[in-house]
Amino acid sequence: MNLDGIDFQLFKTFEAVLRTRSVTAAAESLGLSQPTMSYGLNKLRALLHDPLFVRIGNEMRPTPRAQAVAVPIRLILETLEKEVLDTRTFDPATSDREIRFCMADIGEMYFLPRILRFADTVAPNMTFRVLSLTPDRLEAALANGDVDLAMGYFPDLSKDNFFQQQLGTSSFVCIARAGNPHVGKRLTAKRYFDAPHIAAHTALRSMEVFDRSLLASGAEQPRVKLRVPHFIALLGIVAQSDLIATVPLEAAHAVTHASNIRVHRLPFPSPVFALRQHWHRRYHHDPVNKWLRESMQGLFHDLLSERGLPSY
DNA sequence: GCTCAGTCTTCACCGGCTTA
DNA sequence: TAAGCCGGTGAAGACTGAGC
């Protein structure tokens, strides 16, 4: 079986004759003339090698072949109408779609609470999932729709297939537990570089910007005593040890309320990096993706561009 | 069995679109 | 630009069942 000669109008012809049991009535229901209906029916008869309908009295009765194909043809028409030709716009108020983000764990702490509060009011039935993926897997996930939006610092997603929009800029600060003897009353450059550091570079891609900046300035490198893969672990260790950490400002925002962690300005000018949202060009015109991007832009643009260092 | 009304099929033609 | 294709229409003829 091939699709040569298949015209979906013929399926509508079939469905109308089946429904009305009359070529004339079917023609009227489709707004066509009776000969056109008859012509279409004959084409379908030739295609399916069956008379499909035979006249018995004043009724066109379906043949067994017509009865057999009635259900699949109806399914085809319904699928076309509902899933191909349906151009209704996306309505977040009624949608129960799952939105999938890719963020570093810093993003989860900083972006998600605000996203959830926003969703409670405008998209109450939506659910959310956050994935943490390597750059190559993220690229594929955005391309095939497994991830809707990547938010944060993703320098690898600058290829032609991806769109990006800057949400704001960020910089770096230092965090240490209250009373950390390496910090003292004010964090000086000497204290910063003498202190033992903890780093979570795997989780925080943006730290690459900080490292490159420090290298380019010719300054000495911080003494990293411990490297951990997760930002959450870093927080716990900073809170309970004399290690200090350099983290993006968003991370500092996220831990402002933590019991004994204090945020300090760096004792030298901090490099600045862009926080962006990234999406694949396949989904550039997708109503859901479009709504999501515009919402995130509205939600975070002012916040990221206007906020300063948290009070401490 | 004839007539009539309703319906279907076929034919001729028209107009729009594509292609050489 | 002309030819060919395709989907459409109107007209005419054929078919069928109901009524007499």
XYZ file of C-alpha atoms (C1' of nucleotides) in Angstrom:
352
model
C 0.000 0.000 0.000
C 1.308 3.432 -0.840
C -0.190 6.884 -0.431
C -0.150 7.855 -4.111
C -3.516 9.331 -5.058
C -4.689 9.624 -1.471
C -6.530 12.868 -0.915
C -7.869 13.504 2.573
C -10.897 15.173 0.973
C -11.843 11.672 -0.196
C -11.934 10.534 3.415
C -14.288 13.399 4.211
C -16.427 12.276 1.269
C -16.467 8.754 2.630
C -17.323 9.883 6.140
C -20.148 12.127 4.923
C -21.757 9.405 2.796
C -21.417 6.939 5.657
C -23.048 9.425 8.014
C -25.915 10.513 5.766
C -26.360 7.304 3.732
C -26.909 9.584 0.749
C -24.613 11.131 -1.851
C -26.856 14.173 -2.214
C -27.143 14.770 1.532
C -23.408 14.186 1.955
C -22.714 16.773 -0.747
C -24.947 19.270 1.021
C -23.282 18.643 4.352
C -19.869 19.369 2.835
C -21.074 22.317 0.765
C -20.367 20.558 -2.560
C -22.488 19.641 -5.525
C -23.854 16.157 -5.853
C -21.777 15.305 -8.989
C -18.610 16.351 -7.156
C -19.554 14.013 -4.358
C -20.206 11.237 -6.799
C -16.899 11.869 -8.537
C -15.046 11.745 -5.222
C -16.794 8.579 -4.201
C -15.784 6.948 -7.472
C -12.158 7.917 -6.931
C -12.245 6.304 -3.522
C -13.907 3.219 -5.009
C -11.072 2.918 -7.520
C -8.448 3.412 -4.808
C -9.924 0.808 -2.467
C -11.078 -1.564 -5.224
C -14.544 -1.799 -3.703
C -17.918 -0.144 -4.438
C -17.973 0.937 -0.753
C -21.669 1.938 -0.945
C -24.467 0.263 -2.895
C -27.838 1.754 -3.473
C -30.676 -0.149 -1.788
C -33.875 1.749 -2.265
C -33.194 5.355 -1.405
C -30.293 4.496 0.849
C -26.600 4.111 0.104
C -25.608 1.175 2.300
C -21.969 0.510 3.177
C -20.317 -2.676 1.957
C -18.362 -4.848 4.422
C -15.181 -3.205 3.111
C -16.624 0.246 3.842
C -17.590 -0.858 7.350
C -14.092 -2.224 7.874
C -12.338 1.019 6.913
C -14.857 3.330 8.599
C -13.142 3.333 12.011
C -9.572 3.928 10.761
C -10.760 6.678 8.415
C -12.614 8.365 11.255
C -9.468 8.117 13.389
C -7.388 9.679 10.618
C -9.818 12.583 10.304
C -9.972 13.100 14.064
C -6.179 13.014 14.332
C -5.867 15.541 11.527
C -8.400 17.856 13.090
C -7.165 17.638 16.665
C -3.426 17.200 16.343
C -2.441 18.658 12.974
C -4.876 21.419 12.096
C -5.706 22.571 15.614
C -4.185 26.061 15.862
C -5.500 26.966 19.299
C -2.975 28.970 21.262
C -1.391 27.628 24.395
C -3.284 28.398 27.608
C -1.085 28.121 30.732
C -4.125 28.437 33.004
C -5.478 25.054 31.868
C -2.321 23.272 30.724
C -1.042 20.319 32.752
C 2.199 20.060 30.818
C 5.494 19.237 32.477
C 8.097 21.963 31.926
C 11.687 20.751 31.910
C 14.571 23.043 32.790
C 18.281 22.463 32.793
C 20.040 24.435 35.518
C 23.110 24.096 37.681
C 22.141 23.445 41.295
C 22.724 27.127 42.003
C 19.969 27.793 39.473
C 17.647 25.402 41.233
C 18.115 27.297 44.490
C 17.847 30.725 42.996
C 15.405 30.465 40.083
C 12.984 27.748 41.127
C 11.303 29.267 44.206
C 10.295 32.316 42.179
C 9.229 30.173 39.197
C 7.020 28.057 41.446
C 5.380 31.105 43.035
C 4.748 32.473 39.540
C 3.317 29.133 38.352
C 0.954 28.928 41.314
C -0.834 32.013 40.062
C -0.785 31.640 36.268
C -0.240 27.919 35.574
C -1.530 25.995 38.592
C -1.728 22.595 36.859
C 1.725 22.632 35.327
C 4.484 20.496 36.770
C 8.231 21.073 36.604
C 11.339 18.970 36.333
C 14.954 20.101 36.546
C 17.677 18.126 34.843
C 21.422 18.418 35.279
C 23.168 17.397 32.064
C 26.624 17.486 30.560
C 27.010 20.040 27.719
C 26.747 17.491 24.892
C 23.738 15.768 26.450
C 22.090 19.142 27.076
C 22.463 20.020 23.399
C 20.681 16.816 22.362
C 18.025 17.203 25.052
C 17.163 20.731 23.912
C 17.077 19.568 20.284
C 14.673 16.684 20.861
C 12.471 18.486 23.364
C 13.516 16.615 26.495
C 14.517 19.986 27.920
C 12.478 23.128 27.222
C 14.866 25.742 28.516
C 18.427 25.911 29.840
C 18.844 28.747 32.331
C 22.099 30.072 33.721
C 25.614 30.018 32.345
C 25.929 27.633 29.389
C 28.790 28.877 27.185
C 28.695 25.713 25.048
C 25.247 26.520 23.634
C 26.290 29.237 21.230
C 25.983 27.264 18.011
C 23.649 28.212 15.167
C 20.922 25.809 16.282
C 20.321 27.612 19.548
C 18.749 30.902 20.472
C 19.699 32.683 23.659
C 18.423 35.669 25.585
C 20.275 37.464 28.319
C 18.326 37.619 31.564
C 20.916 39.673 33.379
C 24.494 39.709 34.590
C 26.118 38.374 37.677
C 29.420 38.552 39.507
C 31.201 36.739 42.326
C 31.368 37.035 46.101
C 32.984 35.117 48.906
C 31.122 33.137 51.567
C 32.427 31.972 54.957
C 30.931 30.944 58.272
C 30.391 33.638 60.888
C 33.504 33.882 63.012
C 35.775 32.280 60.431
C 39.245 33.325 61.696
C 40.626 33.594 58.137
C 38.184 36.410 57.316
C 38.367 38.601 60.387
C 36.400 41.851 60.452
C 36.989 42.592 56.773
C 38.110 40.286 53.994
C 41.377 41.664 52.615
C 43.225 40.356 49.567
C 45.924 38.837 51.794
C 43.330 37.055 53.936
C 41.468 35.863 50.831
C 44.513 34.278 49.224
C 45.942 32.937 52.520
C 42.659 31.232 53.498
C 41.938 27.600 52.572
C 39.208 27.414 49.882
C 36.531 24.954 48.953
C 35.340 24.820 45.339
C 32.470 23.165 43.469
C 33.588 23.703 39.920
C 31.698 20.812 38.379
C 28.371 22.214 39.490
C 29.194 25.863 38.842
C 30.265 26.353 35.211
C 30.307 30.090 35.782
C 33.374 29.626 37.995
C 35.325 29.156 34.783
C 34.836 32.888 34.180
C 36.280 33.665 37.593
C 39.263 31.344 37.079
C 40.065 32.813 33.652
C 39.795 36.349 35.006
C 42.129 35.614 37.876
C 44.611 33.947 35.525
C 44.528 36.884 33.112
C 45.086 39.415 35.919
C 48.248 37.617 36.965
C 47.039 37.390 40.565
C 47.977 34.405 42.639
C 45.513 31.501 42.702
C 43.408 30.792 45.782
C 44.571 27.768 47.760
C 41.847 25.190 47.123
C 42.000 22.645 49.934
C 38.840 20.771 48.942
C 36.944 20.270 45.679
C 33.427 18.864 45.790
C 30.995 18.081 42.978
C 27.875 19.624 44.513
C 27.094 23.118 45.649
C 24.906 21.853 48.497
C 27.892 19.985 49.942
C 29.973 23.135 49.616
C 27.435 25.099 51.660
C 27.379 22.540 54.422
C 31.132 22.408 54.702
C 31.543 26.210 54.614
C 28.997 26.479 57.440
C 30.903 24.009 59.623
C 34.557 24.658 58.824
C 37.125 27.419 58.369
C 37.127 26.955 54.587
C 35.902 29.868 52.480
C 34.391 29.729 48.975
C 34.062 32.001 45.981
C 30.618 31.664 44.436
C 28.344 33.500 42.022
C 26.226 36.233 43.561
C 23.075 34.131 43.018
C 24.524 31.460 45.270
C 25.073 34.099 47.932
C 21.480 35.229 47.555
C 20.357 31.666 48.008
C 22.246 31.212 51.292
C 21.603 34.629 52.791
C 19.106 33.097 55.185
C 21.322 30.186 56.159
C 22.138 30.313 59.836
C 25.803 31.130 60.065
C 27.065 31.782 56.555
C 28.150 35.346 55.814
C 28.622 36.926 52.390
C 31.666 39.123 51.689
C 32.637 41.306 48.768
C 35.750 40.100 47.009
C 38.830 42.184 47.888
C 39.405 42.859 44.158
C 37.146 43.715 41.185
C 34.922 40.768 40.361
C 34.530 39.565 36.787
C 31.019 39.776 35.407
C 29.248 37.062 33.439
C 25.927 36.823 31.658
C 23.014 34.688 32.831
C 20.969 33.582 29.828
C 18.099 31.370 28.828
C 18.812 29.040 25.891
C 16.429 27.129 23.629
C 16.662 25.159 20.409
C 15.579 26.780 17.138
C 13.093 23.908 16.612
C 11.033 25.313 19.452
C 11.458 28.997 18.628
C 7.826 29.287 17.435
C 6.385 26.662 19.796
C 3.624 28.373 21.832
C 4.640 26.670 25.087
C 8.318 27.507 24.679
C 7.488 31.059 23.654
C 5.275 31.580 26.693
C 7.956 30.066 28.933
C 10.717 32.320 27.584
C 8.636 35.450 27.865
C 7.613 34.505 31.393
C 11.213 33.879 32.476
C 12.322 37.130 30.879
C 9.628 39.024 32.768
C 10.316 37.150 35.975
C 14.080 37.562 36.184
C 15.198 40.436 33.980
C 14.534 43.237 36.475
C 15.606 41.107 39.379
C 18.998 40.235 37.958
C 19.803 43.638 36.563
C 18.790 45.697 39.590
C 19.680 43.692 42.666
C 22.891 44.300 44.482
C 24.847 42.472 47.120
C 22.618 40.989 49.798
C 22.731 42.788 53.096
C 25.020 41.228 55.666
C -47.413 -2.324 -15.268
C -47.163 2.540 -15.615
C -45.934 6.998 -13.718
C -43.549 9.940 -10.779
C -40.216 11.611 -7.501
C -35.870 11.135 -5.582
C -31.227 9.869 -6.196
C -26.943 8.491 -8.558
C -23.816 8.421 -12.577
C -21.844 10.159 -16.664
C -20.555 13.663 -19.808
C -19.202 18.158 -21.348
C -17.348 22.158 -19.995
C -14.994 25.804 -17.072
C -11.403 27.858 -14.263
C -7.203 27.644 -11.553
C -2.715 25.866 -11.086
C 1.589 23.737 -12.621
C 5.035 22.724 -15.862
C 7.711 22.634 -19.984
C 2.406 31.052 -23.266
C 0.279 26.798 -24.292
C -0.745 22.225 -22.754
C -2.075 19.156 -19.270
C -4.099 18.080 -14.940
C -7.505 18.410 -11.476
C -11.524 19.782 -9.017
C -15.636 21.892 -9.685
C -20.563 22.679 -11.968
C -24.809 21.961 -14.798
C -27.416 19.035 -17.699
C -29.055 14.752 -19.154
C -29.915 10.047 -18.605
C -30.344 5.847 -15.684
C -31.856 3.559 -11.647
C -34.994 2.533 -7.759
C -39.041 2.452 -4.833
C -43.652 4.084 -3.890
C -48.250 4.942 -5.287
C -52.004 4.138 -8.201
